Coordinates of C-alpha atoms in Angstrom, one line a residue:
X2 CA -12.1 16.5 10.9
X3 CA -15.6 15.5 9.9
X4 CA -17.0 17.6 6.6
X5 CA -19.5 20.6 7.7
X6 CA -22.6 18.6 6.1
X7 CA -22.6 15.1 8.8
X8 CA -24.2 17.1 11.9
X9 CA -26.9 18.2 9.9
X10 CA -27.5 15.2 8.2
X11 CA -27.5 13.7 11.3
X12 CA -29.8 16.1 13.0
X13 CA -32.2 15.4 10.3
X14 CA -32.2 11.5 10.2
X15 CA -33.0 11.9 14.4
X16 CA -36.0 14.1 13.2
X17 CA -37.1 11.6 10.7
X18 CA -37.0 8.7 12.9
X19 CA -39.0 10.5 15.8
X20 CA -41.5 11.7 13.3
X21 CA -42.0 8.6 11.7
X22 CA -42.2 6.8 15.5
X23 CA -44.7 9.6 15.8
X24 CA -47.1 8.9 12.8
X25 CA -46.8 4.5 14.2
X26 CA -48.1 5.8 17.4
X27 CA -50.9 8.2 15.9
X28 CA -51.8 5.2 14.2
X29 CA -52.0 2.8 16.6
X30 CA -54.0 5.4 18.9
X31 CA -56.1 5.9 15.8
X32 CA -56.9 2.4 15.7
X33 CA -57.4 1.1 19.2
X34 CA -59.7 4.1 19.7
X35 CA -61.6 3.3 16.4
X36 CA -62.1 -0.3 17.0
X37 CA -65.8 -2.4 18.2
X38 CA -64.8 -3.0 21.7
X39 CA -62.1 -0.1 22.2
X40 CA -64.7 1.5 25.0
X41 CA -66.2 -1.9 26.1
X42 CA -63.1 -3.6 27.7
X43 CA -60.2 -1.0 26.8
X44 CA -58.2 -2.9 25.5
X45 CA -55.7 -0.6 25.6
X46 CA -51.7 -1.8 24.6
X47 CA -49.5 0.7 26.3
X48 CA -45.5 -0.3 25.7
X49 CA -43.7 2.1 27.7
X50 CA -40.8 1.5 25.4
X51 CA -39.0 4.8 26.7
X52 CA -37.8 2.5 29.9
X53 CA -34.0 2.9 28.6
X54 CA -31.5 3.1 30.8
X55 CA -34.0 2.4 33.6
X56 CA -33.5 1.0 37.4
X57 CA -34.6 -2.9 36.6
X58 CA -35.9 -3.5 40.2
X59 CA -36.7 -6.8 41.0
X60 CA -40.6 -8.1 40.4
X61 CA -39.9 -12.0 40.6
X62 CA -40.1 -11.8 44.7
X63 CA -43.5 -10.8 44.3
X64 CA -46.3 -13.3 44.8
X65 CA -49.7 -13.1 43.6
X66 CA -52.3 -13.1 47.0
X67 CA -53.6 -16.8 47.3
X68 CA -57.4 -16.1 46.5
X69 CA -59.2 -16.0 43.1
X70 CA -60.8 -12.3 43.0
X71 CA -64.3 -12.0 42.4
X72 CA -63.7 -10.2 39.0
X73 CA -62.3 -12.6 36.9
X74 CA -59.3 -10.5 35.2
X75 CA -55.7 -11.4 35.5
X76 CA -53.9 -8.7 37.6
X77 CA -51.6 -6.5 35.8
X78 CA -49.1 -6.2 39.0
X79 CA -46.6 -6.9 39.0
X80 CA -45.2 -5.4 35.5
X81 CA -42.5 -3.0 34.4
X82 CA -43.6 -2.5 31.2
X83 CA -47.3 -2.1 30.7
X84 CA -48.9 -4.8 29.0
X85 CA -52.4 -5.3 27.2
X86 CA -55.5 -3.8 29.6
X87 CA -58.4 -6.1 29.7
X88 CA -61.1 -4.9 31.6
X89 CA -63.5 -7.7 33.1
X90 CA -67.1 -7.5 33.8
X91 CA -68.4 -5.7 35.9
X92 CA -69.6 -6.8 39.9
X93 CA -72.5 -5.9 41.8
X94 CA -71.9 -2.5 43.2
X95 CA -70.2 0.3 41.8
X96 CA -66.9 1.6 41.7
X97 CA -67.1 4.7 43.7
X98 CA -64.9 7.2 42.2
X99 CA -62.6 9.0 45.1
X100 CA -63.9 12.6 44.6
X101 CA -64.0 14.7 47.3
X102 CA -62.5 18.0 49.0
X103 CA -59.4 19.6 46.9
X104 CA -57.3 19.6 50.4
X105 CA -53.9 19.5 49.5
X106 CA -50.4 20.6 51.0
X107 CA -50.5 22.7 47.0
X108 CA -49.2 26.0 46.4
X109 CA -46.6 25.2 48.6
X110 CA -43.0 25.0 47.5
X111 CA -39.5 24.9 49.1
X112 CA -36.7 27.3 48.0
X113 CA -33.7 24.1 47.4
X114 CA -30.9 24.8 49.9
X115 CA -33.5 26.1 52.4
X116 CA -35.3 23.1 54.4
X117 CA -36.1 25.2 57.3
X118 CA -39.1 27.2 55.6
X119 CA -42.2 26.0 55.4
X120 CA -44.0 25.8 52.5
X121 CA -47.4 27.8 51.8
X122 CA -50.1 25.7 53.4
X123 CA -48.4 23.1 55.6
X124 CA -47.8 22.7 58.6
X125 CA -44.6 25.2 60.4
X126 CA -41.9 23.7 62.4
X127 CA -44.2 22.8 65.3
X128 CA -47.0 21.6 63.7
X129 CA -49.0 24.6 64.2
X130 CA -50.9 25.8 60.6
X131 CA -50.1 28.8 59.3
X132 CA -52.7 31.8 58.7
X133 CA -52.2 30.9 54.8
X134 CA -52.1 27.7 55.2
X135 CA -55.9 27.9 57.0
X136 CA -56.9 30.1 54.5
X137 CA -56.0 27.5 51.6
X138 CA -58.3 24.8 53.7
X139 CA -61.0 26.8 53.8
X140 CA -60.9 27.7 49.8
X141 CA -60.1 24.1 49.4
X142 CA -63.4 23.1 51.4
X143 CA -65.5 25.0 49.4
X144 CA -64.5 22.8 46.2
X145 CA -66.2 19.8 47.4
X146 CA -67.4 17.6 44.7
X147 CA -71.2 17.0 45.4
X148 CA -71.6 13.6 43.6
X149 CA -69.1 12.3 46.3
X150 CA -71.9 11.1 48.6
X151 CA -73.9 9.7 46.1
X152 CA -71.7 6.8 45.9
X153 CA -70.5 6.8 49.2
X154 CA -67.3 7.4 48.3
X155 CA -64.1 9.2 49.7
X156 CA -62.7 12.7 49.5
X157 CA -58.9 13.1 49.0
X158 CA -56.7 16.0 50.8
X159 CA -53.6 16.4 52.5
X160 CA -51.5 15.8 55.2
X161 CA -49.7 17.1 58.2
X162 CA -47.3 15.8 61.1
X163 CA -48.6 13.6 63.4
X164 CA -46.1 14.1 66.3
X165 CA -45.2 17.4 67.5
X166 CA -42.2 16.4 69.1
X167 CA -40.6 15.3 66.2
X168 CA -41.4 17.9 63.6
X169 CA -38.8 20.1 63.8
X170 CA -36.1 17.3 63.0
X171 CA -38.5 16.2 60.3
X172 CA -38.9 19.2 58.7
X173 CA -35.4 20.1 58.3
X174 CA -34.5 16.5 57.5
X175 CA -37.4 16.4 54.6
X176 CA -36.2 19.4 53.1
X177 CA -32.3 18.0 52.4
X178 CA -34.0 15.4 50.5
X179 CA -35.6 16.8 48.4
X180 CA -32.8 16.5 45.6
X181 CA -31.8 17.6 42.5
X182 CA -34.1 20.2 40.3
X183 CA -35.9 18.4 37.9
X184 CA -34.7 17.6 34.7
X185 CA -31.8 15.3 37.0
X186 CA -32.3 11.8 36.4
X187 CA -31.3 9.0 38.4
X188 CA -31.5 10.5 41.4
X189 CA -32.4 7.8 43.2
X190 CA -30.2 7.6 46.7
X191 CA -30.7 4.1 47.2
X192 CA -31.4 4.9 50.5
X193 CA -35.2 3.6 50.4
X194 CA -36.1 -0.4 50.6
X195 CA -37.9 -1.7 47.6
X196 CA -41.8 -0.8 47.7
X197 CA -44.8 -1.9 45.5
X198 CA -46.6 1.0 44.0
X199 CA -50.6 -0.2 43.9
X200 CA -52.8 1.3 42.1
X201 CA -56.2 0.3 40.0
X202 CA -59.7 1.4 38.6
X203 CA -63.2 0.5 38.7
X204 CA -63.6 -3.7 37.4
X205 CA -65.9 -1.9 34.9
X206 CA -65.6 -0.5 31.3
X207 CA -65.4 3.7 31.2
X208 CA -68.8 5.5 30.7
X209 CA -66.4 8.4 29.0
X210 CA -65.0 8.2 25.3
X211 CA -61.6 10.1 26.8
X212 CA -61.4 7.7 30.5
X213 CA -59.4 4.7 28.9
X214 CA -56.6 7.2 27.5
X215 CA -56.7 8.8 30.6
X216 CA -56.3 5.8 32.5
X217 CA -53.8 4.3 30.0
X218 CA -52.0 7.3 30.3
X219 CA -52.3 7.3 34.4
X220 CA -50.7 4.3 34.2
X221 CA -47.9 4.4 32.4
X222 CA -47.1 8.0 34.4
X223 CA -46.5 5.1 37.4
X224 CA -44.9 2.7 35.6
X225 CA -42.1 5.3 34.4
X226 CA -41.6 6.9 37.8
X227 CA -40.5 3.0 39.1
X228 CA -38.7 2.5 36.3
X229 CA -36.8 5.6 37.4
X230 CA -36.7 5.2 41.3
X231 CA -36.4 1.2 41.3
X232 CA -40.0 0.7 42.3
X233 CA -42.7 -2.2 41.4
X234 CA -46.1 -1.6 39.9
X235 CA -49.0 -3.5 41.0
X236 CA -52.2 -2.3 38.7
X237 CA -55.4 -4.4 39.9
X238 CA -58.8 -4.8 37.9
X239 CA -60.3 -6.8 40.2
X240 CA -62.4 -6.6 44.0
X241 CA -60.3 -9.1 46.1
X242 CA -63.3 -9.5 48.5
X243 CA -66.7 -10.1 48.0
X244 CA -68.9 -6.8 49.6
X245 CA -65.9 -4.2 49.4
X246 CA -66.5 -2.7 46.1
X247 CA -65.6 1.2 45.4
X248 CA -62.7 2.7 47.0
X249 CA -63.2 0.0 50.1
X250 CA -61.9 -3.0 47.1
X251 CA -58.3 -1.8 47.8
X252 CA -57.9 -2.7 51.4
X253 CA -58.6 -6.8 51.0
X254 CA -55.9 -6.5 47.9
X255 CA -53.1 -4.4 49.9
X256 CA -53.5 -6.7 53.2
X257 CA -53.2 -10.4 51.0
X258 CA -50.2 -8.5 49.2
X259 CA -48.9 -7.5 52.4
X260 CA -49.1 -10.9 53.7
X261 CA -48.1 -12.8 50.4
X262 CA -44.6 -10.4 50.2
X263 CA -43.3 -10.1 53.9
X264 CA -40.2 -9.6 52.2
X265 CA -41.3 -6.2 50.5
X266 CA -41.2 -3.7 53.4
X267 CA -43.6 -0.9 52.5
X268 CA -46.5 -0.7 50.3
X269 CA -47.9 2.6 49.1
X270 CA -51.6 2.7 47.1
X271 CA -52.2 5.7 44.7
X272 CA -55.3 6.3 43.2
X273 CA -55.5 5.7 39.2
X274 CA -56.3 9.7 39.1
X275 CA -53.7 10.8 40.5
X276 CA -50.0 11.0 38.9
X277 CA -46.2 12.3 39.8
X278 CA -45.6 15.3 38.4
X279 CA -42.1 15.6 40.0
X280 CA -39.4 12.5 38.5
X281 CA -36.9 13.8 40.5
X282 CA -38.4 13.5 43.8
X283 CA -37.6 10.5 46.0
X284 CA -40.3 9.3 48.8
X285 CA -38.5 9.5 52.4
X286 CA -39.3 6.0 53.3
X287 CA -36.1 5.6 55.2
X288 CA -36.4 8.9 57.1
X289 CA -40.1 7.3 58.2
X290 CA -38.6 4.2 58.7
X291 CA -36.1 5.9 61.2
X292 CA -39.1 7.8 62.9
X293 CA -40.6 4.5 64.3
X294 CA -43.8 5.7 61.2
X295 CA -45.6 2.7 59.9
X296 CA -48.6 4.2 58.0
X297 CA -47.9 7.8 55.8
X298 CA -51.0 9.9 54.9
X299 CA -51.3 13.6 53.6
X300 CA -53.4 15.0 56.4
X301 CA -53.6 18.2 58.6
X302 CA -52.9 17.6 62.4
X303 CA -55.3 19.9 63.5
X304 CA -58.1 19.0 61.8
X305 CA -57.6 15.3 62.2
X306 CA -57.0 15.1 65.9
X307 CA -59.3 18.3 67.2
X308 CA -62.3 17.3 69.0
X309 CA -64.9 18.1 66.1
X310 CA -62.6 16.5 63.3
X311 CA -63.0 17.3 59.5
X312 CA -63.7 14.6 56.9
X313 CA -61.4 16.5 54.5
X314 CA -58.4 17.0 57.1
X315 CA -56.5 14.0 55.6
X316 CA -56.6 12.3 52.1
X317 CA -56.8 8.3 51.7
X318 CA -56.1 8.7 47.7
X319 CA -52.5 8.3 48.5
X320 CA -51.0 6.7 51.6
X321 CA -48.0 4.7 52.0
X322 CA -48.0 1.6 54.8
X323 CA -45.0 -0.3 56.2
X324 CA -45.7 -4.4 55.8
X325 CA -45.6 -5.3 59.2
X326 CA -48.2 -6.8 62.0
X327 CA -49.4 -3.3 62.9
X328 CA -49.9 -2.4 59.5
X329 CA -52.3 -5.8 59.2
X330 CA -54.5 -5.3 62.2
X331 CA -54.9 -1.6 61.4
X332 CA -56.4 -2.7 57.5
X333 CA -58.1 -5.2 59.6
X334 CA -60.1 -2.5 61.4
X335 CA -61.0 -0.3 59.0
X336 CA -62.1 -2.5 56.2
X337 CA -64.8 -3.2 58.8
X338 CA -65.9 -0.1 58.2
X339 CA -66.5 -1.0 54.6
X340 CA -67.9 -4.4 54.9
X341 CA -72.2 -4.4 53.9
X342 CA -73.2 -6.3 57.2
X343 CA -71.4 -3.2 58.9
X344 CA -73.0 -0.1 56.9
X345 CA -75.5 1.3 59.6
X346 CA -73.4 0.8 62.4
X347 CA -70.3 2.1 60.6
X348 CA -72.5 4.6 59.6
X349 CA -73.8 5.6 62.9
X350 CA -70.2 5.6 64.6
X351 CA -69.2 7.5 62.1
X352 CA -71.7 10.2 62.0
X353 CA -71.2 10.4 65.7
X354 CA -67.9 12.1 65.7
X355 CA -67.2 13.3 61.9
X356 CA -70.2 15.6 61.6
X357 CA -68.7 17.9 59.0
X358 CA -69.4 15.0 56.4
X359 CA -72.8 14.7 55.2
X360 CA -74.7 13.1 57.5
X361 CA -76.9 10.9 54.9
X362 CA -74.0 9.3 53.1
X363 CA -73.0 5.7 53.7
X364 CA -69.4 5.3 55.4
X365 CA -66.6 6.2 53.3
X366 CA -62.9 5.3 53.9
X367 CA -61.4 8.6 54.3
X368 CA -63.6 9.4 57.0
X369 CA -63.3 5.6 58.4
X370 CA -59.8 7.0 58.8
X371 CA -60.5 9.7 60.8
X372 CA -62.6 7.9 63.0
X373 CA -59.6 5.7 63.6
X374 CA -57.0 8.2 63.9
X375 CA -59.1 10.3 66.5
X376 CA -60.3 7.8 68.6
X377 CA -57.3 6.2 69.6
X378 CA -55.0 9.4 69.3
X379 CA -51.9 7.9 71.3
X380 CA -51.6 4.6 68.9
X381 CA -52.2 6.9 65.8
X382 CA -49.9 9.7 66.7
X383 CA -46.9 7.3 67.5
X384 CA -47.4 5.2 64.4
X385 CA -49.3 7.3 61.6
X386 CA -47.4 10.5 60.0
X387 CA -50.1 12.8 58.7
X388 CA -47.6 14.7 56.0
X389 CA -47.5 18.6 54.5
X390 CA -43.9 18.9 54.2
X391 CA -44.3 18.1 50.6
X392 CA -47.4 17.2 47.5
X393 CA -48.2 13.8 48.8
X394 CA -51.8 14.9 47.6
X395 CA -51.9 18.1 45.0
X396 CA -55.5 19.1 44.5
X397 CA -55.1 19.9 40.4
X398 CA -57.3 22.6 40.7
X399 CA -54.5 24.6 42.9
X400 CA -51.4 23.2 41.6
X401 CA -52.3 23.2 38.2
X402 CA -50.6 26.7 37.6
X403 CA -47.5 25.3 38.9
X404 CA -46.5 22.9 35.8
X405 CA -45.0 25.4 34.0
X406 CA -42.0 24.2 32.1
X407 CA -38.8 26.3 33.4
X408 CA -40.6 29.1 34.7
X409 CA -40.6 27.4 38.6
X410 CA -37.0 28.9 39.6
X411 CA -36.3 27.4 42.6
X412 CA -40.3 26.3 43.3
X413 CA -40.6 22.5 43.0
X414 CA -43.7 21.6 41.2
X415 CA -45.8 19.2 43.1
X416 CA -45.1 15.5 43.8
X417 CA -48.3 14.5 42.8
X418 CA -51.4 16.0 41.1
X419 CA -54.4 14.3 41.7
X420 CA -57.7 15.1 39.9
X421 CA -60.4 14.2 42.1
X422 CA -63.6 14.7 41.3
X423 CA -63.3 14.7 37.8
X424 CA -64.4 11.4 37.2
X425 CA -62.6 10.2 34.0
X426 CA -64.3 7.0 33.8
X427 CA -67.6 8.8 34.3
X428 CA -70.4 8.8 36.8
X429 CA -73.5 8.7 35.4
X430 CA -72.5 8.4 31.8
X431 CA -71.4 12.1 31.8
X432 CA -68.7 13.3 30.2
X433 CA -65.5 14.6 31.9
X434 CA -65.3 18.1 32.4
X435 CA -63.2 20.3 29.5
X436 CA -60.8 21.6 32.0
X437 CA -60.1 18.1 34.0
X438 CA -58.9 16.8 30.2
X439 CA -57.0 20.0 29.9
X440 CA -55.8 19.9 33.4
X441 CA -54.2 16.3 33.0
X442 CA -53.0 16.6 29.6
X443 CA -51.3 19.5 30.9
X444 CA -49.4 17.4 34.1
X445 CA -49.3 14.3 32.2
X446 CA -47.4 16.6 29.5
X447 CA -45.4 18.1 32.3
X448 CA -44.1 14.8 33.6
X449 CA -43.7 13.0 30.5
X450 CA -41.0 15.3 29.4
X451 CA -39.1 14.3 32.5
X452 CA -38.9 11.2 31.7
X453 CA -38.5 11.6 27.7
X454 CA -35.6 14.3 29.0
X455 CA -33.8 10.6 29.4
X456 CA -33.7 10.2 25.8
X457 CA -33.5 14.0 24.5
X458 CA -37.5 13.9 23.6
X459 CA -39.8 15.9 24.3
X460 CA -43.9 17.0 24.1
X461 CA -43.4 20.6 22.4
X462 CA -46.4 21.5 23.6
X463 CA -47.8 20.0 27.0
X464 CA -50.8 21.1 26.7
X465 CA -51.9 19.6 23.5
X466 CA -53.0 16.1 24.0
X467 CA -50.8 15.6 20.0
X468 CA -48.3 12.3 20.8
X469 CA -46.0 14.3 18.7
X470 CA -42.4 14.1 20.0
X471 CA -39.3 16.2 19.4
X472 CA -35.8 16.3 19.8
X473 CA -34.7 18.5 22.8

């Protein structure tokens, strides 16, 4: 029998070594943040050293896409552990920050053990929006971010089905996966194929003294959630393609990575301000996969595929793609959209059937999508799923409330919460908003404990941007 005084002594060398691994990281924040070019390249070392015990997917398949980008920065994908973050100079054209309409499948929650309901906001059993769910849209609407067109950029919201037929098998079937409460790791089913996880910023430095923590931060949020579902990071600095800057420098990147990897079966971007705030959740590839789906975006049915369609029915912040031929002609086509030599006729076409987008912006990809998906309905509908069974897209502002550590009962925070229009790495040398650094710090604190769960740490307080960590 051990003496009374071990436990205790124990308990106190734990909370020595975690505060003394706090003061090192307080320290090295402290200096990175002090130094010359700290803002200028952020420079940023994040070592997501808490990867214990993680899935060690494979990252050697991947190949690097055979052109030189026109930034002149080595990728950072693929990596499990986050290395050094050198930011290269800038290009002509500006990184168009995805702002845009809050629309999001929030405030919407499953009870576990009851796939059947719908959740608040999404679409019901047969497609067909609920009264509260069309209320949420129109709050959402009014949220749009203004500086969104001056840029040209792309809204983000949420999805629905895209096949009616279909939807009451998916619904139920969605809802049985959606696993173990959080605070369960390694929950992954091994059900899904490998996927690569891209994500990236603007080639620039931040205008904002907080946007490189942010980012950083962002970052490593993705980095943890593959590390816990066997996924692979791909993190880009660069524009791939000369003339697609903004949110249109993604689309030359995922098609050469699509092209370079055929053996990696799906792809899914997610913009660098959005982050999981739900470890425990497992994408449904396979159940897409089994639905003939090659291209999954949070969208609304009935406002993508009505004959006045909304701008803000759908959200191209997140989207998942399957690598296949289909997949590569449809990137084809809608990077034309974004291409210079193609802005006033894009523009024009564009205008022509998305009119609840203002009509004096340039063409944006989200509404490029729409175009796409309503003009050729029978293509879209048999190959796109526009999703709302689950937070594929959270807008912050309405799931915020929701990250509430163990006050959810049976509520499932969101999937993802993605801070549009809050501009982290600034706009026009502004600084972000008080309550978009309080609203991340606060999911960022939220998820991070699901992940430090693994090795009985925690954030005490979540919404305290302090790196302090305790004992659980």
């Amino acid at each position: 029998m051990e003496p009374l005084f071990v436990r205790p002594l124990l308990y106190l060398k734990g909370l020595a070594m975690a505060f003394i691994g706090s003061i090192i990281s307080l320290l090295i924040f402290y200096h990175l943040l002090t130094s010359p070019n700290a803002l200028e390249n952020k420079a940023l070392v994040f070592h997501s050293a808490l990867s214990i015990g993680s899935h060690e997917a494979s990252s050697e398949h991947i190949e690097i896409p055979p052109r030189t980008p026109i930034a002149s920065a080595p990728s950072l994908g693929p990596h499990r552990i986050a290395p050094t973050i050198l930011k290269p100079k800038a290009v002509p054209g500006e990184h168009a920050e995805r702002q845009g309409s809050p629309k999001t499948t929030s405030q919407s929650s499953h009870k576990v053990g009851t796939p059947s309901s719908p959740r608040v906001g999404t679409l019901g059993s047969q497609g067909v929006p609920s009264n509260e769910g069309s209320s949420i849209i129109e709050k959402q609407s009014a949220h749009r971010v203004k500086t969104l067109g001056e840029q040209g950029a792309s809204s983000e919201d949420t999805g629905t089905q895209g096949d009616y037929g279909a939807s009451s098998k998916i619904s139920g079937t969605l809802g049985r996966l959606r696993g173990p409460k959080i605070g369960a790791p390694g929950s992954h089913t091994g059900l899904n194929p490998p996927f690569i996880l891209v994500s990236g910023e603007r080639s620039g430095p931040c205008e904002t003294v907080n946007g490189s923590v942010v980012m950083a931060k962002s970052y490593k949020n993705k980095v943890d959630y593959c590390n816990w579902h066997g996924c692979t990071v791909w993190y880009t600095l660069e524009v791939w393609e000369e003339g697609y800057t903004g949110t249109w420098a993604r689309y030359p990147l995922l098609l050469r990575l699509m092209k370079a990897n055929p053996s990696v079966a799906w792809f899914m971007w997610m913009d660098s301000d959005a982050i999981f705030t739900d470890f425990s959740f497992e994408i449904p590839i396979h159940a897409y996969d089994s639905w003939g789906k090659k291209m999954v975006v949070p969208g609304f049915w009935d406002k993508v595929y009505r004959d006045d369609p909304d701008w803000v029915g759908l959200n191209a912040g997140v989207f998942l793609m399957k690598n296949c031929n289909w997949s590569h002609e449809f990137l084809k086509k809608w990077m034309k959209f974004g291409h210079p030599k193609n802005k006033a006729s894009s523009k024009i076409s564009i205008n022509s059937m998305v009119k609840s987008r203002p009509q004096d912006w340039d063409p944006d990809d989200q509404s490029a999508l729409v175009f796409l998906l309503n003009s050729n309905r029978t293509d879209s509908q048999a190959n796109v799923f526009l999703e709302a069974s689950y937070d594929l897209h959270g807008f912050w502002e309405l799931v915020i409330d929701q990250l509430v550590e163990g006050k959810n009962g049976n509520r499932r925070p969101p999937f993802v919460t993605h801070f549009c229009g809050c501009k982290f790495c600034g706009g026009r040398g502004s600084e972000v908003p008080l309550v978009c650094l309080d609203g991340f710090t606060r999911a960022f604190g939220f998820a991070d404990n699901q992940f430090l769960a693994r090795v009985a740490l925690r954030h005490p307080n979540i919404t305290s941007p302090d790196p302090l960590l305790s004992p659980i």
